Coordinates of C-alpha atoms and ligand atoms in Angstrom, one line a residue:
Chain A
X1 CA 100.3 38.8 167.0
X2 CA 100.1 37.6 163.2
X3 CA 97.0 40.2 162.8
X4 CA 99.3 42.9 164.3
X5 CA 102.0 41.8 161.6
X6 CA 100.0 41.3 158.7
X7 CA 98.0 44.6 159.5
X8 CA 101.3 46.5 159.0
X9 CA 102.1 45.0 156.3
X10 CA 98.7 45.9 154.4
X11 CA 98.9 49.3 156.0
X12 CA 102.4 49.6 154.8
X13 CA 101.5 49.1 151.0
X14 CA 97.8 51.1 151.4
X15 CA 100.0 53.8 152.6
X16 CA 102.7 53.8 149.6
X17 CA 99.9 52.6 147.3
X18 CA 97.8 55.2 148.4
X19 CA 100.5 58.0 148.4
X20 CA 101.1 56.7 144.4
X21 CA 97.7 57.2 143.5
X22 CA 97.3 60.6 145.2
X23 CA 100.1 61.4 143.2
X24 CA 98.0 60.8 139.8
X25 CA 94.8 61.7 141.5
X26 CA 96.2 65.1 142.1
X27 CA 97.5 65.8 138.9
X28 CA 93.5 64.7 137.5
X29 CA 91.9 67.1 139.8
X30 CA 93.9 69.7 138.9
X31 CA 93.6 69.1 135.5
X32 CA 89.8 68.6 136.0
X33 CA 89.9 72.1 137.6
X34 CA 91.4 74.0 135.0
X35 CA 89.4 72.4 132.2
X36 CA 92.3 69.6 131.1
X37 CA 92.3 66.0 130.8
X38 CA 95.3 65.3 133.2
X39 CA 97.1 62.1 132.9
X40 CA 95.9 60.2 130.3
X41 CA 98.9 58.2 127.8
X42 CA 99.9 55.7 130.6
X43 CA 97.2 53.0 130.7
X44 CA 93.5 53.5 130.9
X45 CA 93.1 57.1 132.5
X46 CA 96.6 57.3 132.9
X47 CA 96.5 55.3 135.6
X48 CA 100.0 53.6 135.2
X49 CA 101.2 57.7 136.0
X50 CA 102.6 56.7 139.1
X51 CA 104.4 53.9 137.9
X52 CA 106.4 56.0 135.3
X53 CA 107.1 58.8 137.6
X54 CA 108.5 56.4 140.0
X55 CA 110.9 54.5 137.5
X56 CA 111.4 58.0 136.5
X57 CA 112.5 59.5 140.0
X58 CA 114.7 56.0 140.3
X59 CA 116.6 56.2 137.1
X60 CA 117.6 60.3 137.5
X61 CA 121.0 61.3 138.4
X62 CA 121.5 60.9 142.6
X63 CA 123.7 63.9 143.6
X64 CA 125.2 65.2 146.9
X65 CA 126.5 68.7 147.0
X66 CA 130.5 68.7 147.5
X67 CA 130.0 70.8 150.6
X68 CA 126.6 68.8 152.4
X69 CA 126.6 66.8 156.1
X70 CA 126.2 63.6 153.5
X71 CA 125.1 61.7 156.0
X72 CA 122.3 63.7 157.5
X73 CA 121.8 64.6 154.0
X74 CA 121.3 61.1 152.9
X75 CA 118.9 59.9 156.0
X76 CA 116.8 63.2 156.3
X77 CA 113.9 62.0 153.0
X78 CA 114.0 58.7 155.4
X79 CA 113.3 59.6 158.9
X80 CA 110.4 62.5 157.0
X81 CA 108.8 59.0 155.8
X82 CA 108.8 57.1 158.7
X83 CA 107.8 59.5 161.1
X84 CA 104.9 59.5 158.5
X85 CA 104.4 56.2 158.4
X86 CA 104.4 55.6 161.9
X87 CA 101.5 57.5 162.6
X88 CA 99.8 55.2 161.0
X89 CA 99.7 52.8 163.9
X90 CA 97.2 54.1 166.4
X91 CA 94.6 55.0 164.1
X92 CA 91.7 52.5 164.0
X93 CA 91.2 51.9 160.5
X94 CA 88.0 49.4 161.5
X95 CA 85.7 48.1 163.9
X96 CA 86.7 44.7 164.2
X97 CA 87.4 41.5 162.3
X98 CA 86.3 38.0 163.7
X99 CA 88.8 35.7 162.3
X100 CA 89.3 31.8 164.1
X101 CA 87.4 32.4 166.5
X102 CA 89.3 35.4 167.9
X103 CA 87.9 39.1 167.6
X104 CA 90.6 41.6 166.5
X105 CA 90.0 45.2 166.4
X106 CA 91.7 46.6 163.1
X107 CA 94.1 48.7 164.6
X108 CA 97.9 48.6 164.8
X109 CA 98.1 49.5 168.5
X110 CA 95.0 50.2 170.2
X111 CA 96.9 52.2 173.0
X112 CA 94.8 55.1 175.2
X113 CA 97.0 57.8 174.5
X114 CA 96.6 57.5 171.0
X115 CA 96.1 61.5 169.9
X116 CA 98.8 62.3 172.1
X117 CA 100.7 60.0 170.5
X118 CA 100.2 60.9 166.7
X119 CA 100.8 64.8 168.0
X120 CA 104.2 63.6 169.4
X121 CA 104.8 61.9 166.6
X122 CA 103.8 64.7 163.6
X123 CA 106.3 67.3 165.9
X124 CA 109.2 65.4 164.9
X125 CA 108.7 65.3 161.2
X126 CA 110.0 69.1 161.3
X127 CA 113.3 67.3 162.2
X128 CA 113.5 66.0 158.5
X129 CA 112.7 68.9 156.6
X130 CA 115.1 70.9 158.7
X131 CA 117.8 68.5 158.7
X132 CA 117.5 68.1 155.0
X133 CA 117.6 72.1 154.9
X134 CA 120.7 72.4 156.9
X135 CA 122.6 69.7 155.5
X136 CA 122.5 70.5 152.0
X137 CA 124.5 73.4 153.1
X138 CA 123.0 75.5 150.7
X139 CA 121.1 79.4 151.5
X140 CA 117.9 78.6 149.9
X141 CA 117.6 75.2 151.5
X142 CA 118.1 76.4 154.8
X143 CA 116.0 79.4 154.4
X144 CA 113.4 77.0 153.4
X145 CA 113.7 74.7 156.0
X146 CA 113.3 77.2 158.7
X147 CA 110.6 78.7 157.2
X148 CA 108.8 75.6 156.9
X149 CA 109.6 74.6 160.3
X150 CA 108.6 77.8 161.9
X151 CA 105.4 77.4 159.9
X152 CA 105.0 73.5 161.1
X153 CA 105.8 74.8 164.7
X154 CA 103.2 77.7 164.9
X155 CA 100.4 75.7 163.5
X156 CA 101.4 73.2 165.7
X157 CA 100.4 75.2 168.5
X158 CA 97.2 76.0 167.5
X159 CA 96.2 72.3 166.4
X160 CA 96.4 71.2 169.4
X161 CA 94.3 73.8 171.4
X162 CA 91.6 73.1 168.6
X163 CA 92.1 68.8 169.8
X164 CA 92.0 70.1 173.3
X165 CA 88.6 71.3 172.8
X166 CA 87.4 67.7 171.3
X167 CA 89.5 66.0 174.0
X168 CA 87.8 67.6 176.9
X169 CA 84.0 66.9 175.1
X170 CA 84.8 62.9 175.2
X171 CA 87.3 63.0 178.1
X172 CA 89.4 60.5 176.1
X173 CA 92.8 60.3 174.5
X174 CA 91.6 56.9 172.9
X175 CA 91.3 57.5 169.1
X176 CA 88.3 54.6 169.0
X177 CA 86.8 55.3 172.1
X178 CA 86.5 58.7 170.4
X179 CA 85.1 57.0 167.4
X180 CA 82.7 55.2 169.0
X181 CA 81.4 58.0 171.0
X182 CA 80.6 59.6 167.9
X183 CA 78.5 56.4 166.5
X184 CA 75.9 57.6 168.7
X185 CA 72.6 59.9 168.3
X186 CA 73.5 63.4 166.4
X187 CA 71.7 65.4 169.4
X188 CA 69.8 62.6 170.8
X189 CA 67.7 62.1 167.6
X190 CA 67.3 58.5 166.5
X191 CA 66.7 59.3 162.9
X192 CA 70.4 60.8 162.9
X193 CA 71.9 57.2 164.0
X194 CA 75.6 57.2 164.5
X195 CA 76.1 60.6 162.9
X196 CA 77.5 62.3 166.4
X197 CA 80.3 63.5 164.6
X198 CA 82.4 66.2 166.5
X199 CA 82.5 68.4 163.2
X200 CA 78.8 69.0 164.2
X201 CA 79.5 69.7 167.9
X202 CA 83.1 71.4 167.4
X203 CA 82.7 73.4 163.8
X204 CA 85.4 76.4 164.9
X205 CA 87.5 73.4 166.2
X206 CA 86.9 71.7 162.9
X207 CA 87.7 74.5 160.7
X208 CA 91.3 75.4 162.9
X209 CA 92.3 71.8 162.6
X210 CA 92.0 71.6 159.0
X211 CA 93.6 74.5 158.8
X212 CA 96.4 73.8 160.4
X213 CA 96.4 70.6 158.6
X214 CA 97.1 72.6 155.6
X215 CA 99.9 74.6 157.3
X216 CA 101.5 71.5 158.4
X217 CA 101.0 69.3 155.4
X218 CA 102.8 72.0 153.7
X219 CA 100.0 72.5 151.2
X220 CA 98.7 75.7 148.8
X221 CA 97.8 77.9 150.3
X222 CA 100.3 77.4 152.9
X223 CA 103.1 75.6 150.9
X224 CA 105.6 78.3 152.1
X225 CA 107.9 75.7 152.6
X226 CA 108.4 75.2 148.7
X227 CA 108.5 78.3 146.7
X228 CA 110.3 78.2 143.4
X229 CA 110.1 82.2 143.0
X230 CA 111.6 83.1 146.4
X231 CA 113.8 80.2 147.4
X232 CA 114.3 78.0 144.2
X233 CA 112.7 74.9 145.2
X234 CA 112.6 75.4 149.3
X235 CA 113.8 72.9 151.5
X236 CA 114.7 70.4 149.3
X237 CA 116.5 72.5 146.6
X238 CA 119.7 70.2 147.1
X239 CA 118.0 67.1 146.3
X240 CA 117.2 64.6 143.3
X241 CA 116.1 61.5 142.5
X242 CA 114.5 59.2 144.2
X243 CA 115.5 61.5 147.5
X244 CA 113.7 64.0 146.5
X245 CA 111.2 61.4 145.4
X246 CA 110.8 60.0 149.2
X247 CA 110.3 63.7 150.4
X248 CA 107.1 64.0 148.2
X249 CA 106.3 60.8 149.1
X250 CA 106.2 61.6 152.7
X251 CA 104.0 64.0 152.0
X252 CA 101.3 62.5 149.9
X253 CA 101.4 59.6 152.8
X254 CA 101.4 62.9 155.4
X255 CA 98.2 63.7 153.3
X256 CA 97.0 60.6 153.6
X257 CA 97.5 60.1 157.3
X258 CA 95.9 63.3 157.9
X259 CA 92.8 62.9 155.7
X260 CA 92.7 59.6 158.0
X261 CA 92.7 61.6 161.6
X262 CA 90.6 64.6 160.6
X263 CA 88.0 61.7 159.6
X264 CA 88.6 60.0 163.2
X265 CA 88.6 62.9 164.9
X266 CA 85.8 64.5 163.3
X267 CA 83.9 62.3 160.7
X268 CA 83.0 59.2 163.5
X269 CA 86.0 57.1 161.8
X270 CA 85.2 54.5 160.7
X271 CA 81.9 54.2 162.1
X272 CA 78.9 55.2 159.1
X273 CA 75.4 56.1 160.0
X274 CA 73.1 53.0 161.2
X275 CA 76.1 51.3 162.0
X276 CA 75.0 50.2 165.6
X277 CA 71.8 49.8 164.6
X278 CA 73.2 46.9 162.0
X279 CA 74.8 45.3 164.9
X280 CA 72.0 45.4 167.5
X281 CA 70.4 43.5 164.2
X282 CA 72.5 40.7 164.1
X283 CA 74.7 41.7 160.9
X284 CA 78.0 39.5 161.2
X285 CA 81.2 40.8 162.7
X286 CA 83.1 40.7 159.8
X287 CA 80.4 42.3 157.6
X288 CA 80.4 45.2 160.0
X289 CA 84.7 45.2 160.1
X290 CA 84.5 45.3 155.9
X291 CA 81.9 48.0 155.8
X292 CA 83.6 49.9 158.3
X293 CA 87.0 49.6 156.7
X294 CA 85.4 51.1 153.5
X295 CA 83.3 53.7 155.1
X296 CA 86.6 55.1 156.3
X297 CA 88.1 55.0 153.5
X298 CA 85.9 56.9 151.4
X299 CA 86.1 59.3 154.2
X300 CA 89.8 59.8 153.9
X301 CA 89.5 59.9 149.9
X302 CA 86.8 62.4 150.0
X303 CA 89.1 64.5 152.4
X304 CA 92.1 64.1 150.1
X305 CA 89.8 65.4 147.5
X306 CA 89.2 68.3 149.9
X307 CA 93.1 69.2 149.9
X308 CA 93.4 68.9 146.8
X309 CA 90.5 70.8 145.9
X310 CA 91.7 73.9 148.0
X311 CA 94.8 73.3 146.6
X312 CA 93.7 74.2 143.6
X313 CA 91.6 77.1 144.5
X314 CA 94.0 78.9 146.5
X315 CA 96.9 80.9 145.9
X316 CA 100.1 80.9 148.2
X317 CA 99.8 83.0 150.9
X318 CA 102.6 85.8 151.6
X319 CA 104.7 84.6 154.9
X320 CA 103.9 87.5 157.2
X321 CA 100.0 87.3 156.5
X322 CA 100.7 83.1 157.4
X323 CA 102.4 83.8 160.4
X324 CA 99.9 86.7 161.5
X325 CA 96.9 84.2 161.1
X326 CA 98.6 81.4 162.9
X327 CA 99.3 83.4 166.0
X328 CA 97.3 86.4 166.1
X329 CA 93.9 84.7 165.2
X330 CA 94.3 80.8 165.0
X331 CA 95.3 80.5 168.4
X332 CA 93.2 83.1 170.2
X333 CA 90.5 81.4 168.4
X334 CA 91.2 77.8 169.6
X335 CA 91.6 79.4 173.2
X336 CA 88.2 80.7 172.8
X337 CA 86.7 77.8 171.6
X338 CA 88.7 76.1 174.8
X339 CA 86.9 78.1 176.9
X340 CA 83.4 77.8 175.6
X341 CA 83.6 74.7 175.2
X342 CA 85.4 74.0 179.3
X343 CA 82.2 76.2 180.2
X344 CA 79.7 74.0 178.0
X345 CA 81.6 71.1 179.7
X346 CA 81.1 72.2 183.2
X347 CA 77.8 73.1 183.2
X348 CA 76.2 70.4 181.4
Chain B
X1 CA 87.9 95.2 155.2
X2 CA 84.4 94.3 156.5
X3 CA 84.2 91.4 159.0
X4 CA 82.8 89.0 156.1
X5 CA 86.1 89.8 154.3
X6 CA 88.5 89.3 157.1
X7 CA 86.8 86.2 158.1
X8 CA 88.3 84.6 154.9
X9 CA 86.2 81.8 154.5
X10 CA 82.8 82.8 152.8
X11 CA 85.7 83.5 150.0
X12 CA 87.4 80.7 150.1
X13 CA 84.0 78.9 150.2
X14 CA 83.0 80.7 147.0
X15 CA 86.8 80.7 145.4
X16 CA 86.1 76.3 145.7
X17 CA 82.5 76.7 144.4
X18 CA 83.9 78.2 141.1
X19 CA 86.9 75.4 141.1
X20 CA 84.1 72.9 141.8
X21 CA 81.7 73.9 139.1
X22 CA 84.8 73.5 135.9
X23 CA 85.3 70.1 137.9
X24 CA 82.1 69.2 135.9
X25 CA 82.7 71.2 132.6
X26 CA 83.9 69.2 129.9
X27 CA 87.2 69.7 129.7
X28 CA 88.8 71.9 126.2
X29 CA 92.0 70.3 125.7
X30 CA 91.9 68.6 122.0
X31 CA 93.9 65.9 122.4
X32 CA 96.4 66.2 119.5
X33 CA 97.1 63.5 117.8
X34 CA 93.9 61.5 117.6
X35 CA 91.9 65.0 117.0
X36 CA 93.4 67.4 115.3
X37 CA 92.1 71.2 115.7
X38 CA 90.7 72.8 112.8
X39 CA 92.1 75.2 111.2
X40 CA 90.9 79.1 109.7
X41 CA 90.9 79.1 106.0
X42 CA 93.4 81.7 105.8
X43 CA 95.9 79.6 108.4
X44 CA 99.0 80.0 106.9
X45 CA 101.3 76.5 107.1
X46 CA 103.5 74.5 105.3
X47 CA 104.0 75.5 102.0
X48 CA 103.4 74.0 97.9
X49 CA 104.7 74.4 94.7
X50 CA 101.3 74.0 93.0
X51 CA 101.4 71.8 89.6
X52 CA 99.1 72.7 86.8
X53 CA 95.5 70.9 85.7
X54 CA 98.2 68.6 83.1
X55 CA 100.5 68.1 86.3
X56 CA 103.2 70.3 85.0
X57 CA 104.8 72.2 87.6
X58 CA 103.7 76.0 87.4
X59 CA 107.0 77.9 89.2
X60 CA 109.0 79.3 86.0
X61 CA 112.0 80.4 88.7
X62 CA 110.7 84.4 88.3
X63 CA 113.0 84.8 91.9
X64 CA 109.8 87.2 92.6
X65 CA 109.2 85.0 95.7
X66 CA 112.7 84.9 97.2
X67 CA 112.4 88.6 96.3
X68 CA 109.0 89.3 98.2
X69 CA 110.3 87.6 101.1
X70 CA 111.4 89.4 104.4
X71 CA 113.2 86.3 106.0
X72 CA 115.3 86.0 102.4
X73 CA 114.0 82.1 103.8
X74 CA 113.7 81.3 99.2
X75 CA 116.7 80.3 97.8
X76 CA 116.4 78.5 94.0
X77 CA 118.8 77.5 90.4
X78 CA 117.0 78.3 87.6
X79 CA 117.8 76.3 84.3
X80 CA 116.2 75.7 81.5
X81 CA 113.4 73.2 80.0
X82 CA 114.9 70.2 77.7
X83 CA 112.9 68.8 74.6
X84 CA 110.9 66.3 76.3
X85 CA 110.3 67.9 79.3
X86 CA 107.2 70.0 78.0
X87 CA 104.8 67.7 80.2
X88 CA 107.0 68.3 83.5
X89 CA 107.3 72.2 83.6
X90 CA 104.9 74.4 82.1
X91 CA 107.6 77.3 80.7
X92 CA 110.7 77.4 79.3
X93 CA 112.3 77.9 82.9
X94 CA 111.8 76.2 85.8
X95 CA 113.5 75.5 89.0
X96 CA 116.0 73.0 89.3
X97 CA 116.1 73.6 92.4
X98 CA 113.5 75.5 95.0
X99 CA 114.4 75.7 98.8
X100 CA 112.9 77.5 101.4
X101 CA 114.1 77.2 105.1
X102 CA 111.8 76.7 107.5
X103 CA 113.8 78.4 110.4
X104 CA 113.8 81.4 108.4
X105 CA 110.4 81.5 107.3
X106 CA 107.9 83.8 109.2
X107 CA 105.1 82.5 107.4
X108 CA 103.4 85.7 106.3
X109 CA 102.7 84.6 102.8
X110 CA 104.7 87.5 100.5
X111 CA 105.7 84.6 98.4
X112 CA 101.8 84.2 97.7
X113 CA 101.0 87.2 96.8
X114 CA 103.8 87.9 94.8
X115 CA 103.9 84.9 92.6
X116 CA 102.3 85.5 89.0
X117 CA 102.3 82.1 88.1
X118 CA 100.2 81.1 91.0
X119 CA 102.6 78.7 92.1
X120 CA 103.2 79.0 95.6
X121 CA 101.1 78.7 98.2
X122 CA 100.4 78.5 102.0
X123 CA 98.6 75.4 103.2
X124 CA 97.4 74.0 106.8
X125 CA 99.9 71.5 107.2
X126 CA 102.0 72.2 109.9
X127 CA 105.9 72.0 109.6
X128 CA 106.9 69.1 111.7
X129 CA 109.5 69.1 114.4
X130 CA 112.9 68.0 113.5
X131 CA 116.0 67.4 115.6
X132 CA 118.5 68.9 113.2
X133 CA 118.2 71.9 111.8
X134 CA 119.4 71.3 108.5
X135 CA 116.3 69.0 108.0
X136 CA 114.5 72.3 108.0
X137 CA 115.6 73.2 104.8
X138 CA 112.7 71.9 102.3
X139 CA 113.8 71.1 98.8
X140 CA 111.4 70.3 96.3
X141 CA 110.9 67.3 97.5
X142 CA 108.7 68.4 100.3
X143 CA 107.2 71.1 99.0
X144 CA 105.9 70.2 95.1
X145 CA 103.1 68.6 95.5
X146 CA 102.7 65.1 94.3
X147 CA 100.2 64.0 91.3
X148 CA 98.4 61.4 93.5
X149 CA 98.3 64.1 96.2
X150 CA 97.1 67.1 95.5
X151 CA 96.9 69.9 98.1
X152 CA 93.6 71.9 98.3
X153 CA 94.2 75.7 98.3
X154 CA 91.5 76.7 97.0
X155 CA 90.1 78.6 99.8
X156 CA 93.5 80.6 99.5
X157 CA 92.3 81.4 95.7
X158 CA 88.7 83.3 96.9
X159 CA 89.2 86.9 96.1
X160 CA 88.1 88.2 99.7
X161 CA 91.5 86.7 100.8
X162 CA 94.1 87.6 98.5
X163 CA 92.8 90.9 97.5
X164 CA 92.6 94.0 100.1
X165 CA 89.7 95.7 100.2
Ligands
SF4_1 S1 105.9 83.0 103.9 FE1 107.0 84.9 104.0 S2 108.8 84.4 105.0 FE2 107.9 82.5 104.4 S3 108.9 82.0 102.5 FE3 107.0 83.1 102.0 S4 107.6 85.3 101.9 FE4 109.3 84.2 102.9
SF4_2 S1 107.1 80.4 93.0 FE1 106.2 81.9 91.8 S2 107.2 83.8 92.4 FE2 108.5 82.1 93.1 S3 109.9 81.7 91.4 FE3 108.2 80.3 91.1 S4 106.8 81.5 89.8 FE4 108.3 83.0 90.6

């Protein structure tokens, strides 16, 4: 029980932590990108950035249009962060940690419907940013929300056709059964220990997932839920201070969360190459559980890089040409890989 | 569109391979205040009232300057040199007072050309930001230079520049 606790508390602050420093770690791959320095005055590579945007965020002017649902208003930045938060729980973020004389495997709640769960879960984060649209009782807002929730919706759809696929290939729902499936042989071959990793079985599924990561992340090039050209700010036109604050929070922890599945679902976790082959040699538990924790890690940093690296590359993309891919080729797509992959399935 | 274009990715691929590659350049930003760009002989800043090899100030209050210049940015009081004050002013007249508004001033360097005493010129300093905008208005003050601080324009004195070909 304390484990469970104290896991959630660490994974409380690695989320906001982590969401800080994406924050400045953004803004230095950006510049990077575009030949600049990025954040550099605040501390030692600028690394106190976060802090100052945060006091920042706290100390500007809080208002509430005359004419907003103040309530729903006031709540929608909240329930946007802990819906993404709370998908936090099911992913294993280790192997396991030997502590007292009890083994505890580094996950919130190991339940077995874990991806069902985190799909549930990210479907009801549309309910912020639309809420926040509608209540702010202002055009722009609204026609941002619904943009951005149509958007989320559609690429919904088509995410989880793409899990399907991976479902059916390890007949689980368990996020580290999953894992440890894929801390096998990469195509029986010894040399590739523990590299099984679905994005070598599943590439198509691969590629539609993280694409429809970006579409629901509301990331370039499918940040159609913010446009300051067409809407004036998007969704959260209405909002300021620290409110506004929370809803880009939520985001950089959605990032987060999501660098964290796609690296479950198709990186092998938290597994790393040679892992079982460390254990079958008698390295101790706990080395293993640290090792693992930071394999995964640098997985979901080098993914975040991956965002933000697109980010960067790509412009916006018009809404029609969004909504065409998601439906007219995203989905047929993850249907046929659905199939092909059933048939593979069947007949192997 | 030819099936390597409509599948998108072979161009987003190579869109991320350029992003990548400045990723690794050295970025060109000059961070201002501890380096400091360098400027083209012929930048046109700040200006000085030059002083004379004895220190005495050169301007005699001609008015061509304020004449010369399109922004009318040179306003100046003539009066005339004491006994006494042969080693401050090297004619009879000189300005009592010289001011040239910055906020005016389109820095295109009439006032250089047209001054026969060789008095005015352009320099590289840069005319610092002010909150109000009557601190733009430089007297002498600001702009005669000072005897421990001379200002170099002498790459404003070679021929190629001042003279058109
Ligand atoms: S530089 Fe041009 S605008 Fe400025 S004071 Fe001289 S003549 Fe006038
Ligand atoms: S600066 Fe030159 S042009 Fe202007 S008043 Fe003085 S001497 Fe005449």
């Amino acid at each position: 029980m304390w484990f469970t606790v104290s896991l959630v508390v660490i994974l409380f602050i690695i989320c906001l932590g982590g969401a800080a420093y994406e924050t400045w770690m953004e803004r230095k791959v950006a510049a990077l990108m575009q030949d600049r320095f990025g954040p550099s005055r605040a501390g030692k590579f600028g690394l106190l950035q976060p802090l100052c945007d945060g006091g920042k965020l706290f100390f500007k002017e809080d208002f509430v249009p005359r004419n907003a649902e103040k309530w729903l208003f006031i709540i929608s930045p909240g329930i946007l962060m802990l819906i993404a938060l709370s998908t936090g729980a099911v992913i294993p973020w280790g192997k396991s940690l030997f502590i007292a004389g009890v083994s505890y495997p580094v996950q919130v709640a190991s339940i077995d419907v874990g991806v069902l769960y985190i799909m549930g879960i990210v479907s009801i984060g549309v309910y912020g940013i639309m809420l926040g649209g509608w209540s702010s009782n202002n055009k722009y807002s609204l026609l941002g929300a619904i943009r951005a929730s149509s958007q989320m919706i559609s690429y919904e759809l088509a995410m989880g056709l793409s899990l399907l696929s991976i479902i059916m290939m390890s007949g689980t729902l368990d996020l580290r059964v999953m894992v440890e499936e894929q801390a096998t042989n990469l195509y029986g071959i010894s040399f590739l220990n523990g590299m099984a990793w679905n994005v070598f079985y599943q590439p198509l599924a691969f590629i539609l997932f993280v694409t429809c990561s970006f579409a629901e992340l509301n990331r370039a090039p499918f940040d159609l839920a913010e446009c300051e050209s067409e809407l004036v700010g998007g969704y959260h036109t209405e909002y300021s201070s620290m409110k506004f604050g929370t809803f880009l929070f939520a985001e950089y922890i959605n990032m987060f969360i999501n660098s964290a599945l796609i690296s479950t679902l198709f990186f092998g976790g938290y597994s790393f190459p040679y892992m079982n082959k460390l254990v079958e040699n008698g390295l101790g538990e706990n080395w293993i559980g640290i090792i693992s924790i930071l394999a995964f890690l640098l997985k979901i940093v080098f993914c975040v890089f991956c965002f933000m690296w697109v980010r960067w590359t790509l412009p916006r993309f018009r809404y029609d040409q969004l909504m065409r891919l998601g439906w007219r080729i995203m989905i047929p797509l993850a249907i046929l890989n659905l199939l092909i992959t059933a048939t593979v399935v069947v007949f192997t | 569109m030819s099936l390597k274009e409509k599948a998108y990715l072979p161009a987003i691929l190579g869109g991320m391979k350029i992003t990548l590659k400045h990723f690794f350049k050295k970025p060109v930003t000059i961070a201002y205040p501890e380096k400091k760009r360098e400027f083209s002989p012929v930048y046109r800043g700040q200006h000085v009232l030059k002083r004379d090899d004895q220190g005495r100030e050169r301007c005699t209050a001609c008015g061509l300057c304020a004449v010369a210049c399109p922004a009318e940015a040179i306003t100046m009081i003539a009066a005339e040199r004491k006994r006494g004050e042969e080693n401050l002013y090297r004619e009879e007249k000189y300005a009592e007072k010289y001011e040239i508004n910055m906020l005016r001033c389109i820095f295109c360097g009439l006032c250089e050309d047209a001054c026969p005493k060789e008095a005015i010129f352009l320099t590289d300093r840069i005319v610092m930001p002010e909150p109000k905008r009557n601190n733009f208005v430089y007297g002498k003050d600001l702009l005669v230079e000072t005897l421990e601080n001379r200002i170099d324009v002498s790459q404003r004195q070679i021929k190629s520049y001042t003279v058109e070909k």
